[in-house]
CSV table of C-alpha atoms in Angstrom, one decimal:
chain,number,residue,atom,x,y,z
A,7,SER,CA,-4.5,8.3,14.3
A,8,ARG,CA,-3.8,5.7,11.7
A,9,HIS,CA,-2.8,2.2,12.9
A,10,SER,CA,-2.0,-0.9,11.1
A,11,VAL,CA,-4.9,-3.4,10.7
A,12,ARG,CA,-4.3,-7.3,10.0
A,13,THR,CA,-8.0,-8.4,10.4
A,14,TYR,CA,-10.3,-7.7,7.8
A,15,SER,CA,-13.9,-8.0,7.1
A,16,ASP,CA,-15.4,-9.8,3.8
A,17,LYS,CA,-16.9,-6.6,2.5
A,18,GLU,CA,-15.6,-5.6,-0.9
A,19,ILE,CA,-14.2,-2.3,-1.5
A,20,GLU,CA,-15.2,-0.8,-4.9
A,21,LEU,CA,-12.4,-0.1,-7.4
A,22,ASP,CA,-13.8,3.8,-7.6
A,23,VAL,CA,-13.2,4.3,-3.7
A,24,LEU,CA,-9.4,2.9,-4.2
A,25,LYS,CA,-9.0,5.2,-7.2
A,26,ASP,CA,-10.3,8.2,-5.3
A,27,CYS,CA,-7.8,7.3,-2.6
A,28,VAL,CA,-5.0,7.1,-5.2
A,29,ASP,CA,-6.3,10.5,-6.6
A,30,ILE,CA,-5.7,12.0,-3.2
A,31,ALA,CA,-2.2,10.7,-2.7
A,32,ARG,CA,-1.3,12.2,-6.1
A,33,THR,CA,-1.3,15.7,-4.5
A,34,THR,CA,1.8,14.5,-2.5
A,35,PRO,CA,4.6,17.0,-3.2
A,36,THR,CA,7.6,15.7,-5.1
A,37,ALA,CA,11.0,17.1,-6.2
A,38,CYS,CA,10.7,19.6,-9.0
A,39,ASN,CA,7.2,18.2,-9.7
A,40,ARG,CA,8.6,15.1,-11.1
A,41,GLN,CA,5.5,12.7,-10.1
A,42,PRO,CA,7.8,9.4,-9.9
A,43,ASN,CA,5.0,7.6,-8.0
A,44,LYS,CA,2.7,4.7,-9.3
A,45,THR,CA,0.0,2.6,-7.6
A,46,TYR,CA,-0.9,-0.7,-8.9
A,47,ILE,CA,-4.2,-2.0,-7.8
A,48,ILE,CA,-4.0,-5.8,-7.8
A,49,THR,CA,-7.2,-7.7,-7.9
A,50,GLN,CA,-6.6,-11.2,-9.4
A,51,LYS,CA,-6.5,-13.7,-6.7
A,52,GLU,CA,-3.7,-15.8,-8.2
A,53,LEU,CA,-1.5,-12.8,-8.7
A,54,ILE,CA,-2.1,-11.8,-5.1
A,55,LYS,CA,-1.0,-15.1,-3.9
A,56,LYS,CA,2.1,-14.7,-5.9
A,57,ILE,CA,2.8,-11.2,-4.8
A,58,VAL,CA,2.2,-12.1,-0.9
A,59,ASN,CA,4.3,-15.1,-1.3
A,60,VAL,CA,7.2,-13.2,-2.5
A,61,GLN,CA,7.2,-10.3,-0.2
A,62,GLY,CA,6.7,-12.7,2.7
A,63,GLY,CA,6.0,-10.2,5.4
A,64,GLY,CA,2.1,-10.5,5.6
A,65,ARG,CA,1.9,-14.2,6.3
A,66,GLY,CA,-1.2,-15.0,8.2
A,67,PHE,CA,-3.3,-12.0,7.0
A,68,ALA,CA,-2.3,-10.6,3.6
A,69,GLU,CA,-3.4,-13.8,1.8
A,70,LYS,CA,-7.1,-13.1,2.8
A,71,ALA,CA,-7.0,-9.7,1.0
A,72,ASN,CA,-9.1,-9.6,-2.1
A,73,LYS,CA,-7.1,-6.6,-3.4
A,74,ILE,CA,-3.6,-5.0,-2.6
A,75,LEU,CA,-2.0,-2.1,-3.5
A,76,ILE,CA,1.5,-1.9,-4.6
A,77,VAL,CA,3.4,1.7,-4.5
A,78,THR,CA,6.4,2.3,-6.7
A,79,SER,CA,8.5,5.3,-7.1
A,80,SER,CA,10.8,5.4,-10.4
A,81,VAL,CA,14.3,6.3,-10.1
A,82,SER,CA,14.7,7.2,-13.7
A,83,VAL,CA,13.4,10.6,-13.2
A,84,PHE,CA,16.2,11.5,-10.9
A,85,ASN,CA,19.7,12.4,-11.4
A,86,ASN,CA,22.7,10.3,-10.0
A,87,ASN,CA,23.3,12.7,-6.9
A,88,GLU,CA,19.6,12.2,-6.2
A,89,VAL,CA,19.8,8.6,-5.3
A,90,PHE,CA,17.4,8.6,-2.1
A,91,GLU,CA,14.9,11.0,-3.9
A,92,ALA,CA,12.7,8.0,-5.2
A,93,LEU,CA,12.6,6.5,-1.4
A,94,LYS,CA,11.7,9.8,0.2
A,95,SER,CA,9.1,10.6,-2.5
A,96,GLY,CA,7.6,7.0,-2.7
A,97,GLY,CA,7.5,7.2,1.3
A,98,MET,CA,5.5,10.4,1.5
A,99,TYR,CA,3.2,9.4,-1.5
A,100,ALA,CA,2.8,5.8,0.5
A,101,MET,CA,1.9,7.8,3.7
A,102,ASN,CA,-0.5,10.1,2.1
A,103,LEU,CA,-2.3,7.2,0.4
A,104,LEU,CA,-2.5,5.3,3.9
A,105,TYR,CA,-4.1,8.3,5.2
A,106,ALA,CA,-6.5,8.7,2.2
A,107,LEU,CA,-7.6,5.0,2.7
A,108,HIS,CA,-7.9,5.6,6.5
A,109,SER,CA,-10.2,8.5,5.9
A,110,LYS,CA,-12.5,6.2,3.9
A,111,LYS,CA,-12.4,3.7,6.8
A,112,ILE,CA,-10.4,1.2,4.9
A,113,GLY,CA,-8.0,-0.7,7.2
A,114,VAL,CA,-4.6,-1.3,5.8
A,115,CYS,CA,-1.2,-2.9,6.9
A,116,PRO,CA,1.9,-1.4,5.0
A,117,LEU,CA,4.6,-4.1,3.9
A,118,LEU,CA,8.0,-2.8,3.0
A,119,TRP,CA,9.9,-4.2,0.1
A,120,GLY,CA,13.7,-4.7,0.5
A,121,GLU,CA,14.4,-7.9,-1.2
A,122,ASP,CA,17.3,-9.4,-3.2
A,123,ILE,CA,17.7,-8.8,-6.9
A,124,LYS,CA,16.3,-12.1,-7.6
A,125,LYS,CA,12.9,-11.5,-5.8
A,126,ASP,CA,13.0,-7.9,-7.0
A,127,ASN,CA,13.1,-9.1,-10.8
A,128,TYR,CA,10.3,-11.8,-10.1
A,129,LEU,CA,8.1,-9.0,-8.7
A,130,ARG,CA,8.8,-6.6,-11.4
A,131,LYS,CA,7.9,-9.4,-13.9
A,132,LEU,CA,4.6,-10.1,-12.1
A,133,ILE,CA,3.3,-6.5,-12.2
A,134,LYS,CA,5.0,-5.4,-15.3
A,135,GLU,CA,7.2,-2.7,-13.6
A,136,LYS,CA,10.8,-1.9,-14.9
A,137,LYS,CA,12.1,0.3,-12.2
A,138,LEU,CA,10.8,-0.8,-8.6
A,139,LYS,CA,11.2,1.1,-5.2
A,140,GLY,CA,8.5,1.4,-2.8
A,141,CYS,CA,6.3,-0.8,-0.8
A,142,PHE,CA,3.2,-3.0,-0.5
A,143,ILE,CA,-0.2,-2.0,1.0
A,144,GLY,CA,-2.5,-4.8,1.5
A,145,ARG,CA,-6.1,-3.5,2.2
A,146,GLN,CA,-9.8,-4.4,3.2
A,147,TYR,CA,-12.5,-2.6,4.9
A,148,ILE,CA,-12.5,-2.2,8.6
A,149,VAL,CA,-15.7,-4.3,9.8
A,150,ARG,CA,-17.3,-1.1,11.3
A,151,GLU,CA,-16.2,2.0,13.0
A,152,GLN,CA,-16.6,0.6,16.4
A,153,ASP,CA,-14.0,-2.2,15.7
A,154,LEU,CA,-11.3,0.5,14.9
A,155,LYS,CA,-12.2,2.1,18.2
A,156,ASN,CA,-11.8,-1.0,20.2
A,157,PHE,CA,-8.6,-1.6,18.3
A,158,ILE,CA,-7.2,1.7,19.1
A,159,SER,CA,-8.1,1.5,22.7
A,160,LYS,CA,-6.2,-2.1,22.8
A,161,LEU,CA,-3.0,-0.1,22.0
A,162,GLY,CA,-3.3,2.0,25.1
A,163,VAL,CA,-4.3,5.1,23.2
A,164,LYS,CA,-7.1,6.9,25.2
A,165,ASN,CA,-10.1,7.5,23.2
A,166,GLU,CA,-12.3,10.3,24.1
A,167,ASN,CA,-15.5,9.2,22.3
């Protein structure tokens, strides 16, 4: 039932609500319980602008976010024969985080990360992360529940309510 949302209200989301969502996502299973995932909650406007600019996929809406979340999954906890485990683990974790945010009526649009090494190193420097694999999640509150219902109906999904 979750959909990407690119139009946000000006309502501020409290950090405690976002931290609750991160705590929910932390229950995501991982290979051998290695827990390679990390979430950065970015609130500094200048840093958000730099991150959105280097990611590039959120032009027209992401720069309006007053907070963004960045999900990373460390490759250092896996062996050489487990090269895709960080991507799988990070993907499952990110999806659980998206569902947790949705359950709190927080609309988000995930923006994936797959850039060249120069941009990758620049982003690592910005967020002080050594081993980056994962995706961006820009976020803000949905204006009200009715707006979400209207958004879903525009997608051709039948709404019984």
